[in-house]
Amino acid sequence: MSSFKFSRLDFLFTCVGLPVFLLDVGLDIWAAVSFYRAGAYWSLGILVVLLVGSSVLVQVYSWFWYRYEDFRRETKVERSLSQNQLRLVHLLQLGIYLRHASVLELSVLNCYLKNNNGFVVYLTHDLSMLKIIETFTESAPQLVLMLTIILQEGRLDTFTVLKAVGSASAIAFCVTTYHRSLRSFLPDKQNQCFGSSLVYFLWNLLLIASRLTAVALFASVLPCFVFTHLICSWMVFFFFAWRSQTDFMDSAGGEWLYRATVGLIWYFDWFNVTEGRTRYRTLVYHSFMLVDISVLCGVWCWKMITDPPYAAVPPLNAAVTAAGVISVYVLGLLLKILYYKCCHPNLNKEELKGDDSEYQTAPEDQVDALMFRMAPVQQKPSPPLPYSNKRMRKLAENFYS
């Protein structure tokens, strides 16, 4: 079976990833300060809840995964911390930065030694999953909040539209990088081209943008009821995640947390969590979402036409806007069908890379060699690590088999 490859493009994504993540944190702080100065304390409160809640959730997942691996740490950055210090790092909400630094360390090492050690791919898989969780528990709700404020204040200019499209594109790009992580499990002959990734990005952008816009339209006229809508929808999705009998985490508590997280992700976008033919599950999901988006847009359109504060909006404009949001979702579905018809490989799970029977040596000695300017070091035995990330391999099996 072929080994994992860490390409130059992967190295570029790794080098850009940490600065972009830090920039996102800076923009979050800037948004919080702007709300405070404007006296928008309700918006500030919602933003703080999103930021803190998402950060805590990501740290919990990161800590669970360290614990599942018996706190084995194979990079210089990680090994410099004791187990208690590692716990403190996560309590201080810095666990994901530690993982970014670990991936960056091994990426530079691979580039310097040109040995293409696949262990760095193992680390990037966990990081990509953490980014997905952060995206749909913070970035997506935050974009809904921003769109809601824009709609309520009526400042719909070109710059604002471009900013919203850019934010939605960033969410779709995160989903696409997660897809790229799953692609690393494909046999080399089945690896997908840039065109398939572009189609994948576009249909996710259209579906996510339509969903977020519909929720924002509804929230702009019935802000209190949007929380009821979220909770009720999440309960339905959580029930179906439980019925799907997911098997992602290594503990019962972790698995329930994962199912609750999947329910929240499903509120915004489809996320495949079970193995086998998912055509009917996907059909049911998108049918529900299309009806839900139609209802949300219909309620907004009705409020625009009938309520005095909004009655100044021409009925035709409201109807065209609502129909446009629904049409964007339908267009995204057509692109998704095109992707699965033309670009999606269907494989047996045995054909994927990263079988549990494969192992590789941890790159500990190579890290030491780089730190001491390639001076010879005494080889010391280290326990074998799984060749692939079993959590992400399960998701790859769900997606490709």
mmCIF file of C-alpha atoms in Angstrom:
data_model
loop_
_atom_site.group_PDB
_atom_site.id
_atom_site.type_symbol
_atom_site.label_atom_id
_atom_site.label_comp_id
_atom_site.label_asym_id
_atom_site.label_seq_id
_atom_site.Cartn_x
_atom_site.Cartn_y
_atom_site.Cartn_z
ATOM 1 C CA MET A 1 0.000 0.000 0.000
ATOM 2 C CA SER A 2 1.300 3.455 -0.897
ATOM 3 C CA SER A 3 2.696 5.753 1.746
ATOM 4 C CA PHE A 4 1.323 9.164 2.593
ATOM 5 C CA LYS A 5 2.924 12.029 0.693
ATOM 6 C CA PHE A 6 3.425 15.557 2.001
ATOM 7 C CA SER A 7 3.638 17.758 -1.081
ATOM 8 C CA ARG A 8 4.942 21.275 -1.534
ATOM 9 C CA LEU A 9 1.354 22.478 -1.780
ATOM 10 C CA ASP A 10 0.669 20.870 1.616
ATOM 11 C CA PHE A 11 3.736 22.663 2.973
ATOM 12 C CA LEU A 12 2.430 25.968 1.606
ATOM 13 C CA PHE A 13 -0.978 25.424 3.223
ATOM 14 C CA THR A 14 0.759 24.639 6.522
ATOM 15 C CA CYS A 15 2.916 27.768 6.459
ATOM 16 C CA VAL A 16 -0.055 29.971 5.618
ATOM 17 C CA GLY A 17 -2.420 28.239 8.071
ATOM 18 C CA LEU A 18 -1.051 29.577 11.361
ATOM 19 C CA PRO A 19 -0.782 33.267 10.286
ATOM 20 C CA VAL A 20 -4.305 33.118 8.843
ATOM 21 C CA PHE A 21 -5.577 31.573 12.079
ATOM 22 C CA LEU A 22 -3.910 34.341 14.111
ATOM 23 C CA LEU A 23 -5.365 36.949 11.740
ATOM 24 C CA ASP A 24 -8.818 35.483 12.322
ATOM 25 C CA VAL A 25 -8.319 35.844 16.093
ATOM 26 C CA GLY A 26 -7.275 39.465 15.603
ATOM 27 C CA LEU A 27 -10.375 40.170 13.495
ATOM 28 C CA ASP A 28 -12.569 38.585 16.180
ATOM 29 C CA ILE A 29 -11.068 40.899 18.801
ATOM 30 C CA TRP A 30 -11.535 43.881 16.486
ATOM 31 C CA ALA A 31 -15.218 42.932 15.958
ATOM 32 C CA ALA A 32 -15.756 42.638 19.731
ATOM 33 C CA VAL A 33 -14.179 46.058 20.330
ATOM 34 C CA SER A 34 -16.315 47.577 17.536
ATOM 35 C CA PHE A 35 -19.518 46.220 19.095
ATOM 36 C CA TYR A 36 -18.475 47.576 22.487
ATOM 37 C CA ARG A 37 -17.716 51.060 21.153
ATOM 38 C CA ALA A 38 -21.020 51.115 19.252
ATOM 39 C CA GLY A 39 -22.943 50.133 22.370
ATOM 40 C CA ALA A 40 -24.251 46.974 20.670
ATOM 41 C CA TYR A 41 -24.072 44.910 23.846
ATOM 42 C CA TRP A 42 -26.458 42.184 22.696
ATOM 43 C CA SER A 43 -24.359 41.583 19.584
ATOM 44 C CA LEU A 44 -21.209 41.702 21.709
ATOM 45 C CA GLY A 45 -22.655 39.140 24.107
ATOM 46 C CA ILE A 46 -23.604 36.764 21.285
ATOM 47 C CA LEU A 47 -20.153 37.153 19.723
ATOM 48 C CA VAL A 48 -18.372 36.423 23.020
ATOM 49 C CA VAL A 49 -20.520 33.323 23.586
ATOM 50 C CA LEU A 50 -19.652 32.081 20.076
ATOM 51 C CA LEU A 51 -15.932 32.724 20.503
ATOM 52 C CA VAL A 52 -15.636 31.218 23.977
ATOM 53 C CA GLY A 53 -17.944 28.271 23.276
ATOM 54 C CA SER A 54 -16.170 27.343 20.061
ATOM 55 C CA SER A 55 -12.721 27.671 21.648
ATOM 56 C CA VAL A 56 -13.663 25.477 24.623
ATOM 57 C CA LEU A 57 -15.160 22.828 22.320
ATOM 58 C CA VAL A 58 -12.022 22.710 20.150
ATOM 59 C CA GLN A 59 -9.767 22.415 23.220
ATOM 60 C CA VAL A 60 -11.887 19.546 24.572
ATOM 61 C CA TYR A 61 -11.521 17.622 21.318
ATOM 62 C CA SER A 62 -7.784 18.285 21.224
ATOM 63 C CA TRP A 63 -7.384 17.075 24.817
ATOM 64 C CA PHE A 64 -9.482 13.960 24.161
ATOM 65 C CA TRP A 65 -7.272 13.024 21.231
ATOM 66 C CA TYR A 66 -4.068 13.473 23.227
ATOM 67 C CA ARG A 67 -5.568 11.308 25.961
ATOM 68 C CA TYR A 68 -6.630 8.592 23.492
ATOM 69 C CA GLU A 69 -3.004 8.342 22.356
ATOM 70 C CA ASP A 70 -1.710 8.026 25.948
ATOM 71 C CA PHE A 71 -0.234 11.534 25.685
ATOM 72 C CA ARG A 72 2.430 10.408 23.237
ATOM 73 C CA ARG A 73 3.997 13.525 21.762
ATOM 74 C CA GLU A 74 6.440 13.163 18.897
ATOM 75 C CA THR A 75 7.593 16.708 18.128
ATOM 76 C CA LYS A 76 10.024 18.968 19.941
ATOM 77 C CA VAL A 77 7.272 21.482 20.605
ATOM 78 C CA GLU A 78 5.019 18.911 22.244
ATOM 79 C CA ARG A 79 7.739 17.048 24.138
ATOM 80 C CA SER A 80 8.866 20.276 25.773
ATOM 81 C CA LEU A 81 5.677 20.166 27.865
ATOM 82 C CA SER A 82 4.876 17.819 30.710
ATOM 83 C CA GLN A 83 1.414 16.302 30.927
ATOM 84 C CA ASN A 84 0.370 18.902 33.509
ATOM 85 C CA GLN A 85 1.717 21.690 31.317
ATOM 86 C CA LEU A 86 -0.163 20.226 28.370
ATOM 87 C CA ARG A 87 -3.354 20.309 30.441
ATOM 88 C CA LEU A 88 -2.646 23.942 31.370
ATOM 89 C CA VAL A 89 -2.112 24.831 27.712
ATOM 90 C CA HIS A 90 -5.569 23.496 26.894
ATOM 91 C CA LEU A 91 -7.162 25.230 29.877
ATOM 92 C CA LEU A 92 -5.673 28.482 28.573
ATOM 93 C CA GLN A 93 -7.322 27.754 25.184
ATOM 94 C CA LEU A 94 -3.947 27.329 23.460
ATOM 95 C CA GLY A 95 -4.150 23.667 22.467
ATOM 96 C CA ILE A 96 -4.882 24.331 18.807
ATOM 97 C CA TYR A 97 -1.883 26.695 18.599
ATOM 98 C CA LEU A 98 0.293 23.880 19.957
ATOM 99 C CA ARG A 99 -0.982 21.601 17.211
ATOM 100 C CA HIS A 100 -0.349 24.291 14.590
ATOM 101 C CA ALA A 101 3.224 24.670 15.867
ATOM 102 C CA SER A 102 3.772 20.882 15.832
ATOM 103 C CA VAL A 103 2.593 20.583 12.241
ATOM 104 C CA LEU A 104 4.734 23.558 11.232
ATOM 105 C CA GLU A 105 7.790 22.017 12.925
ATOM 106 C CA LEU A 106 7.489 18.717 11.064
ATOM 107 C CA SER A 107 6.614 20.489 7.813
ATOM 108 C CA VAL A 108 9.855 22.485 7.940
ATOM 109 C CA LEU A 109 11.706 19.309 8.901
ATOM 110 C CA ASN A 110 10.319 17.443 5.886
ATOM 111 C CA CYS A 111 11.173 20.327 3.606
ATOM 112 C CA TYR A 112 14.713 20.586 5.021
ATOM 113 C CA LEU A 113 15.520 16.864 4.971
ATOM 114 C CA LYS A 114 13.433 16.109 1.876
ATOM 115 C CA ASN A 115 12.467 12.759 3.351
ATOM 116 C CA ASN A 116 8.705 13.100 2.841
ATOM 117 C CA ASN A 117 7.906 11.551 6.207
ATOM 118 C CA GLY A 118 4.181 10.833 6.237
ATOM 119 C CA PHE A 119 3.843 11.391 9.974
ATOM 120 C CA VAL A 120 3.225 15.093 9.399
ATOM 121 C CA VAL A 121 0.118 14.069 7.427
ATOM 122 C CA TYR A 122 -1.055 12.250 10.559
ATOM 123 C CA LEU A 123 -0.899 15.537 12.490
ATOM 124 C CA THR A 124 -2.556 17.610 9.755
ATOM 125 C CA HIS A 125 -5.566 15.292 9.778
ATOM 126 C CA ASP A 126 -6.426 16.116 13.392
ATOM 127 C CA LEU A 127 -5.814 19.807 12.731
ATOM 128 C CA SER A 128 -8.144 19.849 9.724
ATOM 129 C CA MET A 129 -10.917 18.257 11.801
ATOM 130 C CA LEU A 130 -10.442 20.825 14.571
ATOM 131 C CA LYS A 131 -10.718 23.591 11.983
ATOM 132 C CA ILE A 132 -13.994 22.131 10.705
ATOM 133 C CA ILE A 133 -15.391 22.156 14.244
ATOM 134 C CA GLU A 134 -14.205 25.734 14.790
ATOM 135 C CA THR A 135 -15.642 26.850 11.435
ATOM 136 C CA PHE A 136 -19.179 25.630 12.060
ATOM 137 C CA THR A 137 -19.339 26.559 15.750
ATOM 138 C CA GLU A 138 -17.843 30.039 15.388
ATOM 139 C CA SER A 139 -17.260 31.326 11.845
ATOM 140 C CA ALA A 140 -20.620 30.300 10.359
ATOM 141 C CA PRO A 141 -22.757 31.640 13.270
ATOM 142 C CA GLN A 142 -20.607 34.776 13.348
ATOM 143 C CA LEU A 143 -21.305 35.388 9.655
ATOM 144 C CA VAL A 144 -25.034 34.974 10.333
ATOM 145 C CA LEU A 145 -24.725 37.586 13.088
ATOM 146 C CA MET A 146 -22.899 39.977 10.749
ATOM 147 C CA LEU A 147 -25.465 39.521 7.959
ATOM 148 C CA THR A 148 -28.335 40.011 10.409
ATOM 149 C CA ILE A 149 -26.904 43.321 11.630
ATOM 150 C CA ILE A 150 -26.319 44.477 8.044
ATOM 151 C CA LEU A 151 -29.907 43.648 7.062
ATOM 152 C CA GLN A 152 -31.382 45.332 10.134
ATOM 153 C CA GLU A 153 -29.360 48.500 9.563
ATOM 154 C CA GLY A 154 -30.002 48.494 5.817
ATOM 155 C CA ARG A 155 -26.379 49.180 4.817
ATOM 156 C CA LEU A 156 -26.179 46.832 1.865
ATOM 157 C CA ASP A 157 -23.379 48.365 -0.213
ATOM 158 C CA THR A 158 -20.890 46.703 -2.571
ATOM 159 C CA PHE A 159 -18.090 46.500 0.006
ATOM 160 C CA THR A 160 -20.387 44.861 2.559
ATOM 161 C CA VAL A 161 -21.556 42.284 0.016
ATOM 162 C CA LEU A 162 -17.959 41.490 -0.969
ATOM 163 C CA LYS A 163 -17.003 41.121 2.693
ATOM 164 C CA ALA A 164 -19.858 38.686 3.273
ATOM 165 C CA VAL A 165 -18.977 36.693 0.150
ATOM 166 C CA GLY A 166 -15.347 36.589 1.307
ATOM 167 C CA SER A 167 -16.376 35.248 4.716
ATOM 168 C CA ALA A 168 -18.580 32.574 3.130
ATOM 169 C CA SER A 169 -15.717 31.685 0.785
ATOM 170 C CA ALA A 170 -13.397 31.245 3.770
ATOM 171 C CA ILE A 171 -15.862 28.776 5.301
ATOM 172 C CA ALA A 172 -16.166 26.865 2.015
ATOM 173 C CA PHE A 173 -12.361 26.888 1.676
ATOM 174 C CA CYS A 174 -12.022 25.332 5.139
ATOM 175 C CA VAL A 175 -14.416 22.568 4.072
ATOM 176 C CA THR A 176 -12.344 22.086 0.909
ATOM 177 C CA THR A 177 -9.085 21.752 2.885
ATOM 178 C CA TYR A 178 -10.820 19.138 5.033
ATOM 179 C CA HIS A 179 -11.748 17.391 1.782
ATOM 180 C CA ARG A 180 -8.095 17.578 0.759
ATOM 181 C CA SER A 181 -7.153 15.797 3.996
ATOM 182 C CA LEU A 182 -9.555 13.000 3.141
ATOM 183 C CA ARG A 183 -8.017 12.798 -0.335
ATOM 184 C CA SER A 184 -4.677 11.840 1.206
ATOM 185 C CA PHE A 185 -6.179 8.390 1.894
ATOM 186 C CA LEU A 186 -6.809 7.784 -1.808
ATOM 187 C CA PRO A 187 -4.435 5.540 -3.763
ATOM 188 C CA ASP A 188 -2.086 7.603 -5.912
ATOM 189 C CA LYS A 189 -3.790 6.525 -9.117
ATOM 190 C CA GLN A 190 -7.132 7.709 -7.754
ATOM 191 C CA ASN A 191 -5.939 11.106 -6.541
ATOM 192 C CA GLN A 192 -8.242 13.869 -7.656
ATOM 193 C CA CYS A 193 -7.272 16.808 -9.822
ATOM 194 C CA PHE A 194 -7.577 20.510 -9.100
ATOM 195 C CA GLY A 195 -10.806 20.693 -11.104
ATOM 196 C CA SER A 196 -12.628 18.322 -8.754
ATOM 197 C CA SER A 197 -11.531 20.419 -5.762
ATOM 198 C CA LEU A 198 -12.802 23.541 -7.509
ATOM 199 C CA VAL A 199 -16.213 21.969 -8.126
ATOM 200 C CA TYR A 200 -16.240 20.771 -4.499
ATOM 201 C CA PHE A 201 -15.466 24.304 -3.308
ATOM 202 C CA LEU A 202 -18.134 25.892 -5.504
ATOM 203 C CA TRP A 203 -21.028 23.668 -4.486
ATOM 204 C CA ASN A 204 -20.121 24.031 -0.831
ATOM 205 C CA LEU A 205 -19.913 27.813 -1.250
ATOM 206 C CA LEU A 206 -23.361 27.968 -2.854
ATOM 207 C CA LEU A 207 -25.031 25.668 -0.322
ATOM 208 C CA ILE A 208 -23.418 27.321 2.710
ATOM 209 C CA ALA A 209 -23.997 30.867 1.439
ATOM 210 C CA SER A 210 -27.669 30.144 0.745
ATOM 211 C CA ARG A 211 -28.192 28.541 4.159
ATOM 212 C CA LEU A 212 -26.465 31.334 6.082
ATOM 213 C CA THR A 213 -28.334 34.024 4.134
ATOM 214 C CA ALA A 214 -31.701 32.366 4.774
ATOM 215 C CA VAL A 215 -31.028 32.147 8.519
ATOM 216 C CA ALA A 216 -29.845 35.779 8.562
ATOM 217 C CA LEU A 217 -32.956 36.966 6.689
ATOM 218 C CA PHE A 218 -35.164 35.198 9.223
ATOM 219 C CA ALA A 219 -33.123 36.524 12.169
ATOM 220 C CA SER A 220 -33.341 40.107 10.855
ATOM 221 C CA VAL A 221 -37.136 40.151 11.256
ATOM 222 C CA LEU A 222 -37.644 37.613 14.087
ATOM 223 C CA PRO A 223 -34.382 37.693 16.074
ATOM 224 C CA CYS A 224 -35.747 35.877 19.125
ATOM 225 C CA PHE A 225 -37.287 33.026 17.152
ATOM 226 C CA VAL A 226 -34.016 32.186 15.377
ATOM 227 C CA PHE A 227 -32.694 30.685 18.623
ATOM 228 C CA THR A 228 -35.816 28.519 18.877
ATOM 229 C CA HIS A 229 -35.283 27.461 15.268
ATOM 230 C CA LEU A 230 -31.653 26.575 15.993
ATOM 231 C CA ILE A 231 -32.441 24.535 19.104
ATOM 232 C CA CYS A 232 -35.324 22.625 17.502
ATOM 233 C CA SER A 233 -33.315 21.875 14.351
ATOM 234 C CA TRP A 234 -30.314 20.818 16.407
ATOM 235 C CA MET A 235 -32.446 18.385 18.427
ATOM 236 C CA VAL A 236 -33.659 16.752 15.200
ATOM 237 C CA PHE A 237 -30.137 16.520 13.801
ATOM 238 C CA PHE A 238 -28.753 15.240 17.102
ATOM 239 C CA PHE A 239 -31.373 12.482 17.114
ATOM 240 C CA PHE A 240 -30.387 11.365 13.618
ATOM 241 C CA ALA A 241 -26.691 11.513 14.518
ATOM 242 C CA TRP A 242 -27.441 9.219 17.460
ATOM 243 C CA ARG A 243 -29.487 6.889 15.220
ATOM 244 C CA SER A 244 -26.560 6.753 12.789
ATOM 245 C CA GLN A 245 -24.527 4.938 15.476
ATOM 246 C CA THR A 246 -21.376 6.958 14.847
ATOM 247 C CA ASP A 247 -18.054 5.497 15.947
ATOM 248 C CA PHE A 248 -15.579 8.366 15.760
ATOM 249 C CA MET A 249 -14.292 8.849 19.302
ATOM 250 C CA ASP A 250 -12.681 6.292 21.627
ATOM 251 C CA SER A 251 -14.867 6.970 24.664
ATOM 252 C CA ALA A 252 -18.604 7.046 25.292
ATOM 253 C CA GLY A 253 -18.555 10.654 26.533
ATOM 254 C CA GLY A 254 -16.487 11.752 23.571
ATOM 255 C CA GLU A 255 -18.865 10.032 21.159
ATOM 256 C CA TRP A 256 -21.903 11.827 22.601
ATOM 257 C CA LEU A 257 -20.026 15.115 22.294
ATOM 258 C CA TYR A 258 -19.209 14.271 18.676
ATOM 259 C CA ARG A 259 -22.860 13.518 17.884
ATOM 260 C CA ALA A 260 -23.915 16.823 19.438
ATOM 261 C CA THR A 261 -21.264 18.590 17.332
ATOM 262 C CA VAL A 262 -22.431 16.821 14.176
ATOM 263 C CA GLY A 263 -25.959 18.066 14.899
ATOM 264 C CA LEU A 264 -24.644 21.626 15.005
ATOM 265 C CA ILE A 265 -22.626 21.166 11.791
ATOM 266 C CA TRP A 266 -25.705 19.755 10.034
ATOM 267 C CA TYR A 267 -27.575 22.943 10.854
ATOM 268 C CA PHE A 268 -25.336 24.642 8.300
ATOM 269 C CA ASP A 269 -23.980 21.953 5.964
ATOM 270 C CA TRP A 270 -23.984 18.210 5.254
ATOM 271 C CA PHE A 271 -21.290 16.137 6.956
ATOM 272 C CA ASN A 272 -21.022 12.413 6.230
ATOM 273 C CA VAL A 273 -20.611 10.448 9.467
ATOM 274 C CA THR A 274 -21.501 6.846 8.607
ATOM 275 C CA GLU A 275 -20.143 4.295 6.179
ATOM 276 C CA GLY A 276 -22.101 2.870 3.269
ATOM 277 C CA ARG A 277 -24.478 4.219 0.657
ATOM 278 C CA THR A 278 -25.597 7.613 1.859
ATOM 279 C CA ARG A 279 -27.669 8.612 -1.166
ATOM 280 C CA TYR A 280 -31.001 8.422 0.653
ATOM 281 C CA ARG A 281 -29.692 10.064 3.830
ATOM 282 C CA THR A 282 -28.265 12.906 1.753
ATOM 283 C CA LEU A 283 -31.520 13.191 -0.201
ATOM 284 C CA VAL A 284 -33.559 13.430 2.999
ATOM 285 C CA TYR A 285 -31.152 15.997 4.463
ATOM 286 C CA HIS A 286 -31.121 18.289 1.438
ATOM 287 C CA SER A 287 -34.891 17.987 1.024
ATOM 288 C CA PHE A 288 -35.321 19.084 4.631
ATOM 289 C CA MET A 289 -32.851 21.939 4.160
ATOM 290 C CA LEU A 290 -34.516 23.124 0.959
ATOM 291 C CA VAL A 291 -37.929 23.175 2.631
ATOM 292 C CA ASP A 292 -36.470 24.885 5.712
ATOM 293 C CA ILE A 293 -34.708 27.554 3.627
ATOM 294 C CA SER A 294 -37.939 28.126 1.672
ATOM 295 C CA VAL A 295 -39.894 28.580 4.915
ATOM 296 C CA LEU A 296 -37.295 30.965 6.382
ATOM 297 C CA CYS A 297 -37.210 33.062 3.214
ATOM 298 C CA GLY A 298 -41.013 32.939 2.942
ATOM 299 C CA VAL A 299 -41.443 34.247 6.496
ATOM 300 C CA TRP A 300 -38.941 37.049 5.790
ATOM 301 C CA CYS A 301 -40.724 37.951 2.552
ATOM 302 C CA TRP A 302 -44.117 37.999 4.314
ATOM 303 C CA LYS A 303 -42.775 40.259 7.097
ATOM 304 C CA MET A 304 -41.216 42.578 4.517
ATOM 305 C CA ILE A 305 -44.558 43.002 2.759
ATOM 306 C CA THR A 306 -46.990 43.164 5.670
ATOM 307 C CA ASP A 307 -45.248 44.724 8.698
ATOM 308 C CA PRO A 308 -45.126 48.564 8.896
ATOM 309 C CA PRO A 309 -41.384 48.845 9.674
ATOM 310 C CA TYR A 310 -40.563 46.856 6.560
ATOM 311 C CA ALA A 311 -43.522 47.685 4.324
ATOM 312 C CA ALA A 312 -41.486 50.282 2.452
ATOM 313 C CA VAL A 313 -39.657 47.447 0.698
ATOM 314 C CA PRO A 314 -41.324 46.747 -2.682
ATOM 315 C CA PRO A 315 -43.005 43.315 -2.643
ATOM 316 C CA LEU A 316 -41.319 42.362 -5.903
ATOM 317 C CA ASN A 317 -37.858 43.044 -4.475
ATOM 318 C CA ALA A 318 -38.589 40.905 -1.405
ATOM 319 C CA ALA A 319 -39.946 38.071 -3.551
ATOM 320 C CA VAL A 320 -36.962 38.179 -5.920
ATOM 321 C CA THR A 321 -34.514 38.134 -2.990
ATOM 322 C CA ALA A 322 -36.224 35.134 -1.383
ATOM 323 C CA ALA A 323 -36.407 33.274 -4.690
ATOM 324 C CA GLY A 324 -32.741 34.080 -5.371
ATOM 325 C CA VAL A 325 -31.594 32.561 -2.071
ATOM 326 C CA ILE A 326 -33.571 29.379 -2.781
ATOM 327 C CA SER A 327 -32.250 29.243 -6.362
ATOM 328 C CA VAL A 328 -28.645 29.468 -5.142
ATOM 329 C CA TYR A 329 -29.237 26.398 -2.965
ATOM 330 C CA VAL A 330 -30.734 24.494 -5.909
ATOM 331 C CA LEU A 331 -27.747 25.485 -8.081
ATOM 332 C CA GLY A 332 -25.406 24.199 -5.365
ATOM 333 C CA LEU A 333 -27.267 20.886 -5.363
ATOM 334 C CA LEU A 334 -26.866 20.605 -9.145
ATOM 335 C CA LEU A 335 -23.117 21.192 -8.822
ATOM 336 C CA LYS A 336 -22.965 18.586 -6.057
ATOM 337 C CA ILE A 337 -24.677 16.052 -8.332
ATOM 338 C CA LEU A 338 -22.165 16.935 -11.066
ATOM 339 C CA TYR A 339 -19.288 16.328 -8.645
ATOM 340 C CA TYR A 340 -20.571 12.924 -7.583
ATOM 341 C CA LYS A 341 -21.305 11.907 -11.180
ATOM 342 C CA CYS A 342 -17.982 13.003 -12.686
ATOM 343 C CA CYS A 343 -15.335 13.581 -10.006
ATOM 344 C CA HIS A 344 -16.037 11.391 -6.982
ATOM 345 C CA PRO A 345 -14.129 8.068 -6.774
ATOM 346 C CA ASN A 346 -15.980 5.124 -5.239
ATOM 347 C CA LEU A 347 -13.645 2.667 -3.527
ATOM 348 C CA ASN A 348 -13.773 -0.196 -1.108
ATOM 349 C CA LYS A 349 -12.372 0.792 2.263
ATOM 350 C CA GLU A 350 -9.609 -1.811 1.818
ATOM 351 C CA GLU A 351 -8.319 0.221 -1.146
ATOM 352 C CA LEU A 352 -7.740 3.346 0.974
ATOM 353 C CA LYS A 353 -4.339 4.123 2.434
ATOM 354 C CA GLY A 354 -3.635 3.898 6.134
ATOM 355 C CA ASP A 355 -4.706 0.408 7.071
ATOM 356 C CA ASP A 356 -4.404 -0.125 10.818
ATOM 357 C CA SER A 357 -1.885 -2.897 10.215
ATOM 358 C CA GLU A 358 0.633 -0.376 8.881
ATOM 359 C CA TYR A 359 3.010 1.387 11.240
ATOM 360 C CA GLN A 360 5.858 3.796 10.971
ATOM 361 C CA THR A 361 8.572 4.997 13.292
ATOM 362 C CA ALA A 362 8.025 8.320 14.954
ATOM 363 C CA PRO A 363 10.261 11.065 13.549
ATOM 364 C CA GLU A 364 11.800 11.835 16.952
ATOM 365 C CA ASP A 365 15.383 11.125 15.910
ATOM 366 C CA GLN A 366 15.003 13.187 12.752
ATOM 367 C CA VAL A 367 13.759 16.131 14.780
ATOM 368 C CA ASP A 368 16.790 15.854 17.061
ATOM 369 C CA ALA A 369 19.079 15.649 14.052
ATOM 370 C CA LEU A 370 17.675 18.854 12.644
ATOM 371 C CA MET A 371 17.937 20.629 15.974
ATOM 372 C CA PHE A 372 21.638 19.703 16.233
ATOM 373 C CA ARG A 373 22.416 20.722 12.651
ATOM 374 C CA MET A 374 22.304 17.204 11.342
ATOM 375 C CA ALA A 375 24.951 15.907 13.757
ATOM 376 C CA PRO A 376 24.933 12.102 14.090
ATOM 377 C CA VAL A 377 22.807 10.912 16.972
ATOM 378 C CA GLN A 378 22.477 7.547 18.586
ATOM 379 C CA GLN A 379 19.457 5.689 17.326
ATOM 380 C CA LYS A 380 17.062 4.962 20.147
ATOM 381 C CA PRO A 381 13.979 2.797 19.935
ATOM 382 C CA SER A 382 10.626 4.514 19.987
ATOM 383 C CA PRO A 383 7.181 2.909 20.016
ATOM 384 C CA PRO A 384 5.569 2.580 16.601
ATOM 385 C CA LEU A 385 2.795 5.015 15.817
ATOM 386 C CA PRO A 386 -0.215 4.226 13.653
ATOM 387 C CA TYR A 387 0.634 4.980 10.057
ATOM 388 C CA SER A 388 -2.625 6.825 9.592
ATOM 389 C CA ASN A 389 -5.026 8.810 11.688
ATOM 390 C CA LYS A 390 -7.741 6.242 12.399
ATOM 391 C CA ARG A 391 -10.323 8.924 13.128
ATOM 392 C CA MET A 392 -9.865 10.597 9.775
ATOM 393 C CA ARG A 393 -9.618 7.239 8.018
ATOM 394 C CA LYS A 394 -13.106 6.440 9.310
ATOM 395 C CA LEU A 395 -14.349 9.696 7.801
ATOM 396 C CA ALA A 396 -12.543 8.875 4.531
ATOM 397 C CA GLU A 397 -14.262 5.465 4.504
ATOM 398 C CA ASN A 398 -17.590 7.230 4.999
ATOM 399 C CA PHE A 399 -16.874 9.669 2.190
ATOM 400 C CA TYR A 400 -15.316 7.413 -0.476
ATOM 401 C CA SER A 401 -16.510 3.844 0.119
#
